[in-house]
Amino acid sequence: MKAAVLHEAGGVPRYEDFPDPVAADGEVIIDVKAVAVENVDKAIAAGTHYAGEKYIGRFPVIPAFDGVGALPDGTLVGFGGIRLPYGALAEKTVVPQGSYVPIPEGVDPAVASVMASAVTAMSMEAAAGFVPGETVLVLGATGVAGRLAVKVARLLGAGRIVATGRDDHQLREVRAIGADAVINTAVSDEALARAYLDARGDGYDVVLDYLWGRPSEILLRALVPRSFAFGKPTRVVQIGESAGAELTLAASSLRTSGAEIYGAAKGLDPRTMEEVYQRIVTWTRSGELTFDMEKVPLSDIETAWQRTNLKGRRLVVMP
């Protein structure tokens, strides 16, 4: 079969021949139809993600650990649990029996492969307890997941949405899809702190943080009252770290600001995950939630893997 083959950590997958997978007892072969390449896939391939060893323990290996494909009987499924070295970026892969779920009827495989990008946005409910009418701040709103977070916040009934990014053109696009105000983070620390305060209105109720690092540190500092006051609760959901893996957290940022920090997985279990997924499916089928994609054939993987101009579109590889 043809596959995207990675020969070393930090390398670029190459379109090559690779031995077909053979199913052992309790396994099934999947004919791959679509794979969304996310930041986590690239981090694992680069050897910089904490889960990297599990998915690229030896070389050569095929990257990506989930996707959409067809069972031997033709049933379209979303799959995971791949067995090394057979990742998802190939014509075929092999997974344990039951390590897949049916794709809802009428959902295109490419769309199905990117729907998971909207799941993190639902953490505003599952982790932070969002209620309609609240103000939501999306840190990192010009990326794929961040744009979906703006759309999801609007669908959930946010009273006001503030979005951040580093590019004015993309921020205008984010306004067009539902943000009420935008903040360019590519400014001095002092200017960014002022922008956060100027845009907060009555205060940020929920923050979806895809950035961490400098923008989040400045936000948490800016939320500290300048005089004795009871801080309004601001529920921060930590999702990504595209601006940095660490920050300095002053004690006052928690003691007096009202900030509460949660991980994105808080509140998720098999039942709530199913509920979240079904809501995303409903919005997708109705056309209320749309996904921006750049579809490429598997044969173009080497060039596509290195692209930096997707600007809010998810790369979807079609074997």
mmCIF file of N, CA, C and O in Angstrom, residues 204-238:
data_model
loop_
_atom_site.group_PDB
_atom_site.id
_atom_site.type_symbol
_atom_site.label_atom_id
_atom_site.label_comp_id
_atom_site.label_asym_id
_atom_site.label_seq_id
_atom_site.Cartn_x
_atom_site.Cartn_y
_atom_site.Cartn_z
ATOM 1 N N TYR A 204 -14.926 38.975 31.924
ATOM 2 C CA TYR A 204 -14.923 37.702 31.200
ATOM 3 C C TYR A 204 -15.439 36.605 32.124
ATOM 4 O O TYR A 204 -14.908 36.396 33.217
ATOM 5 N N ASP A 205 -16.466 35.913 31.677
ATOM 6 C CA ASP A 205 -16.989 34.794 32.465
ATOM 7 C C ASP A 205 -16.212 33.516 32.193
ATOM 8 O O ASP A 205 -15.866 32.784 33.121
ATOM 9 N N VAL A 206 -15.968 33.234 30.915
ATOM 10 C CA VAL A 206 -15.261 32.018 30.505
ATOM 11 C C VAL A 206 -14.146 32.395 29.536
ATOM 12 O O VAL A 206 -14.363 33.201 28.625
ATOM 13 N N VAL A 207 -12.974 31.812 29.748
ATOM 14 C CA VAL A 207 -11.850 31.993 28.834
ATOM 15 C C VAL A 207 -11.476 30.631 28.275
ATOM 16 O O VAL A 207 -11.195 29.695 29.049
ATOM 17 N N LEU A 208 -11.494 30.494 26.954
ATOM 18 C CA LEU A 208 -11.006 29.286 26.302
ATOM 19 C C LEU A 208 -9.591 29.576 25.825
ATOM 20 O O LEU A 208 -9.386 30.409 24.930
ATOM 21 N N ASP A 209 -8.618 28.902 26.423
ATOM 22 C CA ASP A 209 -7.220 29.253 26.210
ATOM 23 C C ASP A 209 -6.507 28.214 25.353
ATOM 24 O O ASP A 209 -6.137 27.144 25.831
ATOM 25 N N TYR A 210 -6.301 28.574 24.084
ATOM 26 C CA TYR A 210 -5.559 27.720 23.159
ATOM 27 C C TYR A 210 -4.084 28.130 23.081
ATOM 28 O O TYR A 210 -3.334 27.561 22.291
ATOM 29 N N LEU A 211 -3.662 29.117 23.874
ATOM 30 C CA LEU A 211 -2.339 29.704 23.737
ATOM 31 C C LEU A 211 -1.387 29.377 24.879
ATOM 32 O O LEU A 211 -0.267 28.932 24.674
ATOM 33 N N TRP A 212 -1.823 29.696 26.123
ATOM 34 C CA TRP A 212 -0.961 29.651 27.298
ATOM 35 C C TRP A 212 0.223 30.594 27.069
ATOM 36 O O TRP A 212 0.146 31.508 26.261
ATOM 37 N N GLY A 213 1.314 30.453 27.791
ATOM 38 C CA GLY A 213 2.460 31.320 27.565
ATOM 39 C C GLY A 213 2.147 32.791 27.817
ATOM 40 O O GLY A 213 1.305 33.153 28.646
ATOM 41 N N ARG A 214 2.831 33.662 27.079
ATOM 42 C CA ARG A 214 2.769 35.110 27.303
ATOM 43 C C ARG A 214 1.356 35.692 27.287
ATOM 44 O O ARG A 214 0.989 36.451 28.220
ATOM 45 N N PRO A 215 0.511 35.430 26.269
ATOM 46 C CA PRO A 215 -0.810 36.075 26.261
ATOM 47 C C PRO A 215 -1.646 35.720 27.487
ATOM 48 O O PRO A 215 -2.374 36.569 28.018
ATOM 49 N N SER A 216 -1.535 34.484 27.955
ATOM 50 C CA SER A 216 -2.315 34.055 29.118
ATOM 51 C C SER A 216 -1.764 34.663 30.397
ATOM 52 O O SER A 216 -2.519 35.071 31.293
ATOM 53 N N GLU A 217 -0.447 34.743 30.491
ATOM 54 C CA GLU A 217 0.175 35.347 31.673
ATOM 55 C C GLU A 217 -0.239 36.808 31.814
ATOM 56 O O GLU A 217 -0.572 37.268 32.918
ATOM 57 N N ILE A 218 -0.231 37.538 30.703
ATOM 58 C CA ILE A 218 -0.616 38.951 30.747
ATOM 59 C C ILE A 218 -2.088 39.091 31.106
ATOM 60 O O ILE A 218 -2.479 39.989 31.880
ATOM 61 N N LEU A 219 -2.939 38.208 30.575
ATOM 62 C CA LEU A 219 -4.360 38.249 30.922
ATOM 63 C C LEU A 219 -4.557 38.048 32.422
ATOM 64 O O LEU A 219 -5.274 38.811 33.079
ATOM 65 N N LEU A 220 -3.936 37.012 32.976
ATOM 66 C CA LEU A 220 -4.121 36.714 34.392
ATOM 67 C C LEU A 220 -3.610 37.851 35.263
ATOM 68 O O LEU A 220 -4.185 38.143 36.330
ATOM 69 N N ARG A 221 -2.552 38.506 34.822
ATOM 70 C CA ARG A 221 -2.046 39.677 35.552
ATOM 71 C C ARG A 221 -3.032 40.831 35.458
ATOM 72 O O ARG A 221 -3.279 41.550 36.436
ATOM 73 N N ALA A 222 -3.597 41.029 34.270
ATOM 74 C CA ALA A 222 -4.500 42.150 34.051
ATOM 75 C C ALA A 222 -5.787 42.015 34.855
ATOM 76 O O ALA A 222 -6.435 43.029 35.189
ATOM 77 N N LEU A 223 -6.178 40.798 35.185
ATOM 78 C CA LEU A 223 -7.420 40.575 35.918
ATOM 79 C C LEU A 223 -7.306 40.895 37.406
ATOM 80 O O LEU A 223 -8.318 40.979 38.104
ATOM 81 N N VAL A 224 -6.088 41.091 37.912
ATOM 82 C CA VAL A 224 -5.900 41.399 39.327
ATOM 83 C C VAL A 224 -6.449 42.796 39.617
ATOM 84 O O VAL A 224 -6.062 43.767 38.949
ATOM 85 N N PRO A 225 -7.364 42.945 40.579
ATOM 86 C CA PRO A 225 -7.925 44.272 40.880
ATOM 87 C C PRO A 225 -6.844 45.258 41.297
ATOM 88 O O PRO A 225 -5.838 44.878 41.907
ATOM 89 N N ARG A 226 -7.059 46.521 40.966
ATOM 90 C CA ARG A 226 -6.098 47.561 41.338
ATOM 91 C C ARG A 226 -6.364 48.125 42.728
ATOM 92 O O ARG A 226 -5.624 48.970 43.222
ATOM 93 N N SER A 227 -7.438 47.658 43.358
ATOM 94 C CA SER A 227 -7.748 48.071 44.725
ATOM 95 C C SER A 227 -8.460 46.912 45.403
ATOM 96 O O SER A 227 -8.768 45.899 44.766
ATOM 97 N N PHE A 228 -8.738 47.040 46.690
ATOM 98 C CA PHE A 228 -9.447 45.970 47.384
ATOM 99 C C PHE A 228 -10.820 45.773 46.738
ATOM 100 O O PHE A 228 -11.592 46.728 46.601
ATOM 101 N N ALA A 229 -11.075 44.550 46.314
ATOM 102 C CA ALA A 229 -12.342 44.275 45.644
ATOM 103 C C ALA A 229 -12.579 42.781 45.631
ATOM 104 O O ALA A 229 -11.658 41.983 45.793
ATOM 105 N N PHE A 230 -13.831 42.406 45.474
ATOM 106 C CA PHE A 230 -14.171 40.997 45.292
ATOM 107 C C PHE A 230 -14.113 40.705 43.794
ATOM 108 O O PHE A 230 -14.905 41.237 43.015
ATOM 109 N N GLY A 231 -13.162 39.887 43.402
ATOM 110 C CA GLY A 231 -12.991 39.599 41.987
ATOM 111 C C GLY A 231 -14.149 38.803 41.422
ATOM 112 O O GLY A 231 -14.654 37.883 42.061
ATOM 113 N N LYS A 232 -14.581 39.164 40.222
ATOM 114 C CA LYS A 232 -15.622 38.400 39.546
ATOM 115 C C LYS A 232 -15.030 37.090 39.055
ATOM 116 O O LYS A 232 -13.947 37.083 38.465
ATOM 117 N N PRO A 233 -15.692 35.968 39.302
ATOM 118 C CA PRO A 233 -15.136 34.691 38.831
ATOM 119 C C PRO A 233 -14.918 34.679 37.326
ATOM 120 O O PRO A 233 -15.795 35.071 36.551
ATOM 121 N N THR A 234 -13.739 34.279 36.919
ATOM 122 C CA THR A 234 -13.397 34.086 35.510
ATOM 123 C C THR A 234 -12.888 32.660 35.368
ATOM 124 O O THR A 234 -11.839 32.315 35.907
ATOM 125 N N ARG A 235 -13.652 31.814 34.667
ATOM 126 C CA ARG A 235 -13.285 30.395 34.558
ATOM 127 C C ARG A 235 -12.439 30.195 33.316
ATOM 128 O O ARG A 235 -12.930 30.340 32.198
ATOM 129 N N VAL A 236 -11.168 29.896 33.536
ATOM 130 C CA VAL A 236 -10.205 29.726 32.449
ATOM 131 C C VAL A 236 -10.058 28.239 32.140
ATOM 132 O O VAL A 236 -9.719 27.452 33.028
ATOM 133 N N VAL A 237 -10.295 27.862 30.882
ATOM 134 C CA VAL A 237 -10.141 26.468 30.470
ATOM 135 C C VAL A 237 -8.858 26.359 29.658
ATOM 136 O O VAL A 237 -8.738 26.943 28.577
ATOM 137 N N GLN A 238 -7.890 25.626 30.180
ATOM 138 C CA GLN A 238 -6.605 25.459 29.512
ATOM 139 C C GLN A 238 -6.714 24.336 28.485
ATOM 140 O O GLN A 238 -6.960 23.185 28.827
#
